[in-house]
Amino acid sequence: MLDRAQDGEVLFGGRPLASILEEARVSTPAYVYDLASMAAEARDVVDAFQGHPHLVAFAVKANSAGAVVRTLADAGCGAEVGSLAELEVAKSCGIDAHGLLLSGMGKSVAAIDAAIALGDRGIFAIQVDSIDELARIAGRARALGRAARIALRVNPAVRADTHAAIATGHEEAKFGIMRADLASAYGAIAREGAALRLVGLGGHVGSQLVRTDEYFEAAEELLGLAREWEAQGPPLELIDFGGGFGIDYGDGCPVRPRDFVTGIVARTRDAGLGGRAIVVEPGRSLVGAHGLLVASVVATKVAVERRWAVLDAGMSDLLRPALYGARHRIEPLRSAPCRDDATAASLRSRSWRVVGPVCESSDEFGEYLLPDPLPERVVLRDAGAYGFTMASNYNGRGLPAEVFVHASGELSVSRAGAAPAWIESRLAT
Ligand code: LLP
């Protein structure tokens, strides 16, 4: 949780952010995460099931740090993983085979093998994205002498009202098996015999959903398909409604993750499918608001009509603004003490185009009102999801440091991607 103390200091996880950075001995740019708030967020989603069989599978692509995945596992989450590396992280963080789902369009043989071979019966389900993939997975299952537990990822043909790049459940999207192709998929599964075991159906409409109706529309579609399947085949073990619960990036978000959950629990029961485990795959909503990126203002440039403030953090550290035009609130790390936000804004502030140091015009965070004189350091809020995981080494920039504020108040730090490692890897060619 981010707060501002009376003296203008940003408090994060109940502690002054500046003192966290000092104790962690990191320089900017650096991500800071509040693990206790992430755990509380996860418990809220888990509790919303009110005892209905469920799996809250955290989408590791949103934040793959061990400290984060372990925290969420302790709070009752499993994991949705999209690669062998994410599978390894989730497994090593204590999530057992029954709490894991593997999804993705172009799964590697190594990831499929690991998913089939894990534990006494493989992971909870491999989400199959196409009919072609069925034969690949069946082949690996036979080679390993096991049955692969699979769930079909259905394209529910619902266009979510979100950024086009993160709407995944409509007919033009590359994801999932179309309804019209399901009969062929069932036929292909039957032909593979004992190698494939269909345990579930699933779908994912998109990300950053700030309303529930589209999610429920897709849920109804999935429940109808599950009933159709069960009229002719063995009962399913799970129905996976996907992730996508939105957060408030500053423009508001009228729905909470538990609103999605209570709606699908009720619909699943009404459909007479109450015995099936309900799976949800939240990523952003568990971690997004509980991470921030701290950056320093390193330069300014004033042209006739334009004013640029240059940060030491750019699109290589936080790609979302450049890629989706996403806006992350940018605030001073320390602001002048004042009684309310309205007075704060009127206190000598100016509009700046805030940019990063990377050699791309799209390396821009947007236009922001910042105090005059400019603060030395700023925070970019709500960067706990798809921040570090989408960071890159472009321009030979090291990956930012990460600081984890544990519930105990202790800090842990990762500097795994610092620039010297990049230089070494380039010179070793
Ligand atoms: N399940 C599947 C199959 C997914 O593809 C995703 C996200 C999730 C779950 C988790 O969605 P969430 O609850 O986090 O919305 N980089 C983009 C978001 C891409 C989402 C990709 N898939 C962003 O920064 O907004």
XYZ file of N, CA, C and O and ligand atoms in Angstrom, residues 57-62 80 103-104 127 153 163 165-166 168 175 203-204 206-209 240 242-246 249 280-287 319-320 323-324 326 328 385-387 389-390, ligand 1:
217
model
N -4.841 -19.666 -9.501
C -3.546 -19.921 -10.147
C -2.935 -18.576 -10.542
O -3.337 -17.979 -11.553
N -1.993 -18.115 -9.746
C -1.341 -16.824 -10.015
C -0.603 -16.886 -11.356
O 0.187 -17.808 -11.592
N -0.882 -15.918 -12.218
C -0.211 -15.878 -13.531
C 1.204 -15.351 -13.327
O 1.425 -14.144 -13.165
N 2.154 -16.260 -13.343
C 3.541 -15.922 -12.988
C 4.145 -14.909 -13.954
O 5.071 -14.185 -13.612
N 3.602 -14.813 -15.170
C 4.136 -13.839 -16.119
C 4.005 -12.403 -15.596
O 4.738 -11.529 -16.008
N 3.088 -12.187 -14.667
C 2.909 -10.832 -14.128
C 4.068 -10.443 -13.211
O 4.485 -9.275 -13.185
N -0.279 -20.320 -12.670
C -0.429 -20.534 -14.110
C 0.901 -20.132 -14.721
O 1.383 -19.016 -14.478
N 0.103 -23.032 -19.610
C -0.593 -22.560 -20.816
C 0.405 -21.992 -21.808
O 1.611 -22.005 -21.562
N -0.109 -21.488 -22.912
C 0.768 -20.924 -23.939
C 0.501 -21.578 -25.281
O 0.009 -22.702 -25.353
N -2.959 -26.662 -20.559
C -4.029 -26.016 -21.320
C -3.685 -26.105 -22.802
O -2.696 -25.525 -23.244
N -8.314 -25.007 -24.009
C -8.542 -23.566 -23.913
C -9.444 -23.159 -25.075
O -9.053 -23.255 -26.235
N -7.560 -2.652 -23.750
C -6.609 -2.331 -24.816
C -6.546 -3.494 -25.808
O -6.497 -4.663 -25.402
N -4.329 -4.833 -27.477
C -3.212 -5.771 -27.368
C -3.417 -6.797 -26.258
O -2.712 -7.806 -26.216
N -4.335 -6.542 -25.358
C -4.509 -7.491 -24.244
C -5.930 -8.058 -24.187
O -6.353 -8.604 -23.175
N -7.951 -11.051 -25.501
C -7.486 -12.336 -26.044
C -8.614 -13.310 -26.360
O -8.368 -14.378 -26.898
N -5.544 -16.818 -29.718
C -5.602 -17.788 -28.626
C -6.827 -18.695 -28.651
O -7.937 -18.268 -28.975
N -10.885 -20.740 -20.521
C -10.835 -19.607 -21.442
C -10.266 -18.405 -20.704
O -10.168 -18.414 -19.472
N -9.874 -17.406 -21.461
C -9.328 -16.175 -20.857
C -9.717 -15.032 -21.783
O -9.283 -14.995 -22.929
N -9.285 -11.680 -21.514
C -8.374 -10.559 -21.704
C -7.937 -10.030 -20.350
O -8.292 -10.582 -19.304
N -7.172 -8.968 -20.402
C -6.533 -8.460 -19.194
C -7.024 -7.044 -18.899
O -7.504 -6.351 -19.800
N -6.852 -6.634 -17.652
C -7.273 -5.295 -17.198
C -8.769 -5.077 -17.502
O -9.166 -4.097 -18.135
N -9.589 -6.033 -17.037
C -11.047 -5.910 -17.181
C -11.562 -5.053 -16.030
O -11.317 -5.365 -14.863
N -11.896 -23.530 -15.975
C -10.936 -22.446 -15.767
C -11.437 -21.185 -16.473
O -11.505 -21.146 -17.699
N -10.044 -18.205 -16.307
C -8.969 -17.286 -16.685
C -8.778 -16.145 -15.694
O -9.413 -16.083 -14.635
N -7.887 -15.256 -16.074
C -7.581 -14.105 -15.204
C -8.139 -12.839 -15.814
O -9.174 -12.884 -16.481
N -7.454 -11.727 -15.572
C -7.845 -10.488 -16.229
C -8.439 -9.426 -15.329
O -8.782 -8.336 -15.813
N -8.596 -9.706 -14.029
C -9.239 -8.734 -13.144
C -8.431 -7.429 -13.125
O -7.228 -7.447 -12.893
N -9.119 -6.330 -13.364
C -8.426 -5.049 -13.515
C -8.050 -4.405 -12.183
O -8.536 -4.791 -11.121
N -5.443 2.151 -12.100
C -4.179 2.834 -12.441
C -4.310 4.342 -12.243
O -3.428 5.087 -12.648
N -9.296 -19.769 -11.375
C -9.103 -18.416 -11.909
C -7.595 -18.186 -12.000
O -6.823 -18.816 -11.278
N -7.197 -17.303 -12.888
C -5.761 -17.103 -13.157
C -5.376 -15.631 -13.019
O -4.903 -15.016 -13.982
N -5.564 -15.037 -11.860
C -5.232 -13.613 -11.750
C -3.727 -13.381 -11.709
O -2.992 -14.136 -11.079
N -3.272 -12.372 -12.407
C -1.876 -11.963 -12.339
C -1.828 -10.554 -11.769
O -1.597 -10.319 -10.591
N -2.166 -9.604 -12.635
C -2.083 -8.188 -12.293
C -2.761 -7.825 -10.966
O -2.220 -7.080 -10.156
N -3.992 -8.354 -10.758
C -4.772 -7.889 -9.614
C -4.141 -8.283 -8.275
O -4.430 -7.674 -7.253
N -3.284 -9.308 -8.265
C -2.675 -9.703 -6.991
C -1.433 -8.877 -6.674
O -1.077 -8.714 -5.502
N -0.775 -8.378 -7.703
C 0.541 -7.775 -7.461
C 0.713 -6.346 -8.004
O 1.601 -5.619 -7.556
N 7.895 -1.205 -19.667
C 7.563 -1.121 -21.095
C 6.120 -0.698 -21.357
O 5.776 -0.260 -22.446
N 5.260 -0.846 -20.375
C 3.816 -0.697 -20.611
C 3.429 0.633 -21.287
O 2.611 0.640 -22.199
N 4.459 0.420 -24.969
C 3.812 -0.649 -25.726
C 2.305 -0.478 -25.846
O 1.719 -0.788 -26.879
N 1.680 -0.010 -24.770
C 0.209 0.086 -24.776
C -0.303 1.502 -24.551
O -1.500 1.687 -24.338
N 0.067 2.892 -21.859
C -0.438 2.803 -20.474
C 0.083 3.981 -19.653
O 1.172 4.495 -19.909
N 1.054 5.303 -15.873
C 1.338 4.986 -14.465
C 1.492 6.313 -13.739
O 2.276 7.160 -14.192
N 2.999 -5.456 -11.593
C 2.655 -6.497 -12.573
C 3.157 -6.082 -13.942
O 2.979 -4.924 -14.356
N 3.765 -7.012 -14.668
C 4.249 -6.763 -16.025
C 5.216 -5.576 -16.064
O 5.247 -4.822 -17.023
N 5.952 -5.382 -14.985
C 6.974 -4.348 -14.929
C 8.312 -5.029 -15.176
O 8.780 -5.123 -16.311
N 8.999 -8.108 -15.263
C 8.960 -9.291 -16.143
C 9.050 -8.912 -17.619
O 9.395 -9.742 -18.450
N 8.740 -7.684 -17.965
C 8.839 -7.263 -19.367
C 10.054 -6.376 -19.600
O 10.229 -5.825 -20.695
N -4.121 -16.425 -17.937
C -3.692 -16.336 -19.202
C -3.871 -17.464 -20.107
C -3.103 -15.156 -19.654
O -2.700 -15.061 -20.910
C -2.934 -14.077 -18.750
C -2.305 -12.840 -19.182
C -3.386 -14.230 -17.432
C -3.984 -15.415 -17.059
C -3.265 -13.160 -16.399
O -3.964 -11.989 -16.732
P -4.085 -10.802 -15.657
O -4.890 -11.304 -14.494
O -2.714 -10.437 -15.230
O -4.733 -9.723 -16.412
N 1.581 -7.268 -20.472
C 0.202 -6.836 -20.413
C -0.712 -7.909 -19.930
C -0.608 -9.173 -20.738
C -1.450 -10.281 -20.198
C -1.075 -11.558 -20.829
N -1.828 -12.670 -20.349
C 0.113 -5.576 -19.556
O 1.148 -5.116 -19.086
O -0.952 -4.999 -19.394
